[in-house]
mmCIF file of C-alpha atoms in Angstrom:
data_model
loop_
_atom_site.group_PDB
_atom_site.id
_atom_site.type_symbol
_atom_site.label_atom_id
_atom_site.label_comp_id
_atom_site.label_asym_id
_atom_site.label_seq_id
_atom_site.Cartn_x
_atom_site.Cartn_y
_atom_site.Cartn_z
ATOM 1 C CA GLN R 28 -21.417 7.708 -5.259
ATOM 2 C CA SER R 29 -17.658 8.075 -5.790
ATOM 3 C CA VAL R 30 -15.828 5.733 -7.692
ATOM 4 C CA LEU R 31 -12.119 4.882 -8.644
ATOM 5 C CA THR R 32 -11.548 4.129 -12.138
ATOM 6 C CA GLN R 33 -9.360 1.651 -13.626
ATOM 7 C CA PRO R 34 -8.635 0.422 -17.176
ATOM 8 C CA PRO R 35 -10.304 -3.068 -17.240
ATOM 9 C CA SER R 36 -7.187 -4.707 -18.652
ATOM 10 C CA LEU R 37 -3.833 -4.238 -19.750
ATOM 11 C CA SER R 38 -1.244 -6.516 -21.319
ATOM 12 C CA GLY R 39 2.542 -6.411 -21.778
ATOM 13 C CA ALA R 40 5.543 -8.902 -22.780
ATOM 14 C CA PRO R 41 7.986 -10.126 -20.393
ATOM 15 C CA GLY R 42 10.560 -7.307 -19.778
ATOM 16 C CA GLN R 43 7.975 -4.147 -20.499
ATOM 17 C CA ARG R 44 6.875 -1.248 -18.467
ATOM 18 C CA VAL R 45 2.809 -1.174 -17.353
ATOM 19 C CA THR R 46 1.280 1.546 -15.861
ATOM 20 C CA ILE R 47 -2.093 1.179 -13.860
ATOM 21 C CA SER R 48 -3.770 4.420 -13.282
ATOM 22 C CA CYS R 49 -6.565 4.827 -10.769
ATOM 23 C CA LYS R 50 -8.746 7.877 -11.518
ATOM 24 C CA GLY R 51 -10.414 9.559 -8.654
ATOM 25 C CA ASN R 52 -11.857 13.032 -8.005
ATOM 26 C CA SER R 53 -11.675 15.937 -5.483
ATOM 27 C CA SER R 54 -13.505 14.153 -2.266
ATOM 28 C CA ASN R 55 -10.930 10.850 -2.315
ATOM 29 C CA ILE R 56 -7.773 10.868 -3.974
ATOM 30 C CA GLY R 57 -7.763 15.023 -4.688
ATOM 31 C CA ALA R 58 -8.443 15.833 -1.152
ATOM 32 C CA GLY R 59 -5.134 14.498 -0.249
ATOM 33 C CA PHE R 60 -6.046 10.676 1.395
ATOM 34 C CA ASP R 61 -3.485 7.880 0.445
ATOM 35 C CA VAL R 62 -3.682 5.268 -2.379
ATOM 36 C CA HIS R 63 -2.866 1.941 -2.052
ATOM 37 C CA TRP R 64 -2.440 -0.744 -4.246
ATOM 38 C CA TYR R 65 -3.334 -4.722 -4.075
ATOM 39 C CA GLN R 66 -2.495 -7.731 -6.190
ATOM 40 C CA GLN R 67 -4.873 -10.331 -6.337
ATOM 41 C CA ILE R 68 -4.143 -13.871 -7.971
ATOM 42 C CA PRO R 69 -7.584 -15.536 -9.163
ATOM 43 C CA GLY R 70 -8.812 -17.578 -6.374
ATOM 44 C CA THR R 71 -6.611 -15.744 -3.607
ATOM 45 C CA ALA R 72 -6.971 -12.902 -1.407
ATOM 46 C CA PRO R 73 -5.679 -9.821 -2.549
ATOM 47 C CA LYS R 74 -2.362 -8.924 -1.266
ATOM 48 C CA LEU R 75 -0.999 -5.312 -0.504
ATOM 49 C CA LEU R 76 1.466 -4.152 -2.924
ATOM 50 C CA ILE R 77 1.638 -0.555 -2.224
ATOM 51 C CA TYR R 78 0.801 1.716 0.601
ATOM 52 C CA GLY R 79 0.714 5.547 1.456
ATOM 53 C CA ASN R 80 0.881 6.158 -2.355
ATOM 54 C CA ASN R 81 4.369 5.325 -2.629
ATOM 55 C CA ASN R 82 5.827 2.453 -0.261
ATOM 56 C CA ARG R 83 6.380 -1.315 -0.540
ATOM 57 C CA PRO R 84 6.076 -3.703 2.252
ATOM 58 C CA SER R 85 8.897 -5.912 2.662
ATOM 59 C CA GLY R 86 8.927 -8.613 0.486
ATOM 60 C CA VAL R 87 7.221 -6.757 -2.680
ATOM 61 C CA PRO R 88 9.929 -6.488 -5.258
ATOM 62 C CA GLU R 89 11.236 -3.273 -6.502
ATOM 63 C CA ARG R 90 9.593 -3.444 -9.800
ATOM 64 C CA PHE R 91 6.532 -2.461 -8.024
ATOM 65 C CA SER R 92 5.862 1.397 -7.557
ATOM 66 C CA GLY R 93 3.239 3.829 -6.820
ATOM 67 C CA SER R 94 2.925 7.441 -7.370
ATOM 68 C CA LYS R 95 -0.151 9.941 -7.114
ATOM 69 C CA SER R 96 -0.469 13.280 -8.718
ATOM 70 C CA GLY R 97 -3.943 15.660 -8.460
ATOM 71 C CA THR R 98 -7.013 13.140 -8.621
ATOM 72 C CA SER R 99 -5.357 10.216 -9.916
ATOM 73 C CA ALA R 100 -2.626 7.530 -8.819
ATOM 74 C CA SER R 101 -0.684 5.089 -10.986
ATOM 75 C CA LEU R 102 0.808 1.867 -10.244
ATOM 76 C CA ALA R 103 3.978 0.845 -12.594
ATOM 77 C CA ILE R 104 5.407 -2.820 -13.097
ATOM 78 C CA THR R 105 8.779 -1.932 -14.392
ATOM 79 C CA GLY R 106 10.144 -5.289 -16.316
ATOM 80 C CA LEU R 107 6.939 -7.534 -16.196
ATOM 81 C CA GLN R 108 7.037 -10.847 -15.315
ATOM 82 C CA ALA R 109 4.944 -14.028 -15.816
ATOM 83 C CA GLU R 110 4.384 -14.228 -12.242
ATOM 84 C CA ASP R 111 2.647 -10.640 -12.471
ATOM 85 C CA GLU R 112 -0.129 -11.910 -14.139
ATOM 86 C CA ALA R 113 -2.874 -10.895 -11.908
ATOM 87 C CA ASP R 114 -5.825 -8.670 -11.007
ATOM 88 C CA TYR R 115 -4.449 -4.960 -9.405
ATOM 89 C CA TYR R 116 -6.808 -2.938 -7.145
ATOM 90 C CA CYS R 117 -6.468 0.823 -6.155
ATOM 91 C CA HIS R 118 -7.777 1.870 -2.676
ATOM 92 C CA SER R 119 -8.552 5.245 -1.169
ATOM 93 C CA TYR R 120 -10.547 7.012 1.295
ATOM 94 C CA ASP R 121 -13.613 9.044 0.392
ATOM 95 C CA THR R 122 -16.157 11.167 2.679
ATOM 96 C CA SER R 123 -16.785 8.719 5.705
ATOM 97 C CA GLN R 124 -15.952 5.685 3.419
ATOM 98 C CA ASP R 125 -13.153 3.720 2.101
ATOM 99 C CA LEU R 126 -13.304 2.826 -1.851
ATOM 100 C CA PHE R 127 -12.022 0.347 -3.608
ATOM 101 C CA GLY R 128 -10.981 0.775 -7.784
ATOM 102 C CA THR R 129 -12.730 -1.288 -10.254
ATOM 103 C CA GLY R 130 -9.858 -3.242 -10.928
ATOM 104 C CA THR R 131 -7.217 -3.786 -13.827
ATOM 105 C CA ARG R 132 -6.518 -7.646 -15.117
ATOM 106 C CA VAL R 133 -2.556 -7.691 -16.305
ATOM 107 C CA THR R 134 -1.868 -10.192 -18.757
ATOM 108 C CA VAL R 135 1.868 -11.356 -19.368
ATOM 109 C CA LEU R 136 1.893 -11.793 -23.504
ATOM 110 C CA GLN O 5 3.357 -14.689 10.856
ATOM 111 C CA VAL O 6 0.263 -12.793 11.031
ATOM 112 C CA HIS O 7 -2.602 -15.349 10.003
ATOM 113 C CA LEU O 8 -6.470 -14.631 9.373
ATOM 114 C CA VAL O 9 -8.779 -17.285 9.063
ATOM 115 C CA GLU O 10 -12.573 -16.151 8.488
ATOM 116 C CA SER O 11 -15.374 -18.728 9.182
ATOM 117 C CA GLY O 12 -19.091 -18.907 8.952
ATOM 118 C CA GLY O 13 -19.769 -18.578 5.490
ATOM 119 C CA ASP O 14 -22.985 -20.441 4.274
ATOM 120 C CA LEU O 15 -26.104 -20.797 2.080
ATOM 121 C CA VAL O 16 -28.870 -18.332 3.182
ATOM 122 C CA LYS O 17 -32.140 -17.636 2.557
ATOM 123 C CA PRO O 18 -33.142 -14.060 1.872
ATOM 124 C CA GLY O 19 -33.998 -12.530 5.158
ATOM 125 C CA GLY O 20 -31.929 -14.429 6.819
ATOM 126 C CA SER O 21 -28.922 -14.032 9.104
ATOM 127 C CA LEU O 22 -25.479 -15.317 9.787
ATOM 128 C CA ARG O 23 -22.649 -14.398 11.701
ATOM 129 C CA LEU O 24 -19.004 -14.572 10.376
ATOM 130 C CA SER O 25 -15.808 -14.889 12.636
ATOM 131 C CA CYS O 26 -12.573 -14.120 11.977
ATOM 132 C CA ALA O 27 -9.448 -15.664 14.238
ATOM 133 C CA ALA O 28 -6.070 -13.526 14.303
ATOM 134 C CA SER O 29 -2.769 -14.724 15.057
ATOM 135 C CA GLY O 30 0.860 -13.660 14.920
ATOM 136 C CA PHE O 31 0.484 -10.375 15.753
ATOM 137 C CA VAL O 32 -0.736 -8.021 18.889
ATOM 138 C CA PHE O 33 -4.543 -8.309 17.984
ATOM 139 C CA SER O 34 -5.399 -5.368 20.338
ATOM 140 C CA ASP O 35 -3.289 -2.822 19.022
ATOM 141 C CA HIS O 36 -4.972 -2.822 15.380
ATOM 142 C CA TYR O 37 -7.862 -1.524 13.603
ATOM 143 C CA MET O 38 -9.687 -4.391 11.597
ATOM 144 C CA VAL O 39 -11.860 -4.166 9.160
ATOM 145 C CA TRP O 40 -14.254 -6.731 6.705
ATOM 146 C CA ILE O 41 -14.233 -6.303 3.027
ATOM 147 C CA ARG O 42 -16.601 -8.170 0.687
ATOM 148 C CA GLN O 43 -15.910 -9.401 -3.091
ATOM 149 C CA SER O 44 -18.358 -10.223 -5.674
ATOM 150 C CA PRO O 45 -18.140 -10.419 -9.442
ATOM 151 C CA GLY O 46 -20.694 -7.837 -10.077
ATOM 152 C CA ARG O 47 -19.609 -5.127 -7.274
ATOM 153 C CA GLY O 48 -16.004 -5.760 -6.754
ATOM 154 C CA LEU O 49 -14.188 -5.198 -3.472
ATOM 155 C CA GLU O 50 -16.410 -3.845 -1.151
ATOM 156 C CA TRP O 51 -15.358 -2.171 2.025
ATOM 157 C CA ILE O 52 -18.034 -2.976 4.746
ATOM 158 C CA SER O 53 -16.853 -1.825 8.203
ATOM 159 C CA TYR O 54 -14.148 -0.576 10.691
ATOM 160 C CA ILE O 55 -13.405 -1.479 14.177
ATOM 161 C CA SER O 56 -10.920 0.487 16.589
ATOM 162 C CA PRO O 57 -8.575 -1.312 18.777
ATOM 163 C CA THR O 58 -10.786 -1.321 21.640
ATOM 164 C CA GLY O 59 -14.281 -1.832 19.586
ATOM 165 C CA SER O 60 -15.116 1.381 19.612
ATOM 166 C CA PRO O 61 -15.765 3.385 17.427
ATOM 167 C CA ILE O 62 -16.932 1.183 14.377
ATOM 168 C CA HIS O 63 -17.522 2.719 11.069
ATOM 169 C CA TYR O 64 -20.133 0.877 8.426
ATOM 170 C CA ALA O 65 -20.703 1.346 4.742
ATOM 171 C CA ASP O 66 -23.971 2.933 4.141
ATOM 172 C CA TYR O 67 -25.337 -0.138 2.454
ATOM 173 C CA VAL O 68 -24.835 -2.125 5.860
ATOM 174 C CA LYS O 69 -25.816 0.401 8.226
ATOM 175 C CA ASP O 70 -28.247 -1.038 10.578
ATOM 176 C CA ARG O 71 -28.304 -4.534 9.071
ATOM 177 C CA PHE O 72 -24.721 -5.851 9.991
ATOM 178 C CA THR O 73 -22.920 -5.485 13.229
ATOM 179 C CA CYS O 74 -19.102 -5.665 13.488
ATOM 180 C CA SER O 75 -17.447 -6.711 17.160
ATOM 181 C CA ARG O 76 -14.490 -7.814 18.401
ATOM 182 C CA ASP O 77 -13.101 -10.213 21.383
ATOM 183 C CA ASN O 78 -9.299 -8.935 22.085
ATOM 184 C CA THR O 79 -9.116 -11.537 24.875
ATOM 185 C CA LYS O 80 -10.189 -14.284 21.921
ATOM 186 C CA LYS O 81 -8.436 -12.443 19.611
ATOM 187 C CA SER O 82 -11.228 -12.532 17.038
ATOM 188 C CA LEU O 83 -13.488 -10.435 15.116
ATOM 189 C CA SER O 84 -17.153 -10.925 14.422
ATOM 190 C CA LEU O 85 -19.801 -9.753 11.593
ATOM 191 C CA LEU O 86 -23.336 -10.191 12.277
ATOM 192 C CA MET O 87 -25.287 -9.654 9.079
ATOM 193 C CA THR O 88 -28.957 -9.588 9.109
ATOM 194 C CA GLY O 89 -31.800 -8.913 6.508
ATOM 195 C CA LEU O 90 -29.314 -10.617 3.904
ATOM 196 C CA THR O 91 -30.320 -10.044 0.346
ATOM 197 C CA PHE O 92 -29.173 -11.365 -3.109
ATOM 198 C CA ASP O 93 -26.978 -8.385 -3.304
ATOM 199 C CA ASP O 94 -25.132 -9.536 0.088
ATOM 200 C CA THR O 95 -23.699 -12.648 -1.909
ATOM 201 C CA ALA O 96 -20.063 -12.505 -1.739
ATOM 202 C CA VAL O 97 -16.757 -13.649 -0.564
ATOM 203 C CA TYR O 98 -15.983 -11.970 2.823
ATOM 204 C CA TYR O 99 -12.703 -10.821 4.307
ATOM 205 C CA CYS O 100 -11.284 -9.592 7.304
ATOM 206 C CA ALA O 101 -8.363 -7.638 6.995
ATOM 207 C CA ARG O 102 -5.742 -5.890 9.525
ATOM 208 C CA VAL O 103 -5.382 -2.116 9.059
ATOM 209 C CA GLY O 104 -1.559 -1.455 8.962
ATOM 210 C CA SER O 105 0.754 1.864 8.146
ATOM 211 C CA TYR O 106 -1.209 4.523 6.397
ATOM 212 C CA SER O 107 -4.500 2.722 6.659
ATOM 213 C CA GLY O 108 -3.577 0.295 4.126
ATOM 214 C CA PHE O 109 -4.996 -3.342 4.795
ATOM 215 C CA ASP O 110 -1.813 -5.383 4.954
ATOM 216 C CA HIS O 111 -3.018 -8.655 5.842
ATOM 217 C CA TRP O 112 -6.145 -10.470 4.927
ATOM 218 C CA GLY O 113 -7.543 -13.792 5.695
ATOM 219 C CA HIS O 114 -8.521 -16.285 2.391
ATOM 220 C CA GLY O 115 -12.192 -15.687 2.753
ATOM 221 C CA THR O 116 -15.465 -17.091 3.334
ATOM 222 C CA LEU O 117 -18.303 -17.551 0.922
ATOM 223 C CA VAL O 118 -21.698 -16.105 1.484
ATOM 224 C CA THR O 119 -24.562 -16.900 -0.668
ATOM 225 C CA VAL O 120 -27.913 -15.680 -0.466
ATOM 226 C CA SER O 121 -30.446 -17.581 -2.555
ATOM 227 C CA SER O 122 -33.974 -18.944 -2.066
#
């Protein structure tokens, strides 16, 4: 079964840039399917952060940006803030099913 | 303002059944695909089912086919998930969500906890 692989954890100081990778394969991201990103504060539901690879819903700060290349995608947080401490998940489509990434816990030092 | 509220989560024995509901408000429910997703510590986020605006077609993840049934009532702006043959692995928080642009899940409910235990 296909998996979208993310680093389990990342950390950065306030103001730094953090990049979260999401590695797929030729049957999901590499097949051209869009990638979406969600932020989840522990104890709450996931919140859509990026849709369609690089689009931000209204209300999402500009410091969040998404990109996709080949079989991988990335979420960048530029100018890390304390409130960005959360879990982040990528999401795409594979053969007949939607897939979520393994999740990345971002810690603000 | 889009609002989704799940209900129906409970403690159930292995082999048992449960029906979850999702009440929607703040948008034209009949215009949107809806999904069920679940989350557990061991398996992370898992997509369960898509249902089209009209109620057909419906797509299921392989691991729930023939056990779970998704349905919707557009007159009541509600979504349901009937779960049968529950196993320990079905223990999770279950979310309903709205499908938005580019098929991202743009609004989620708060979730309802299903615990399968003997």
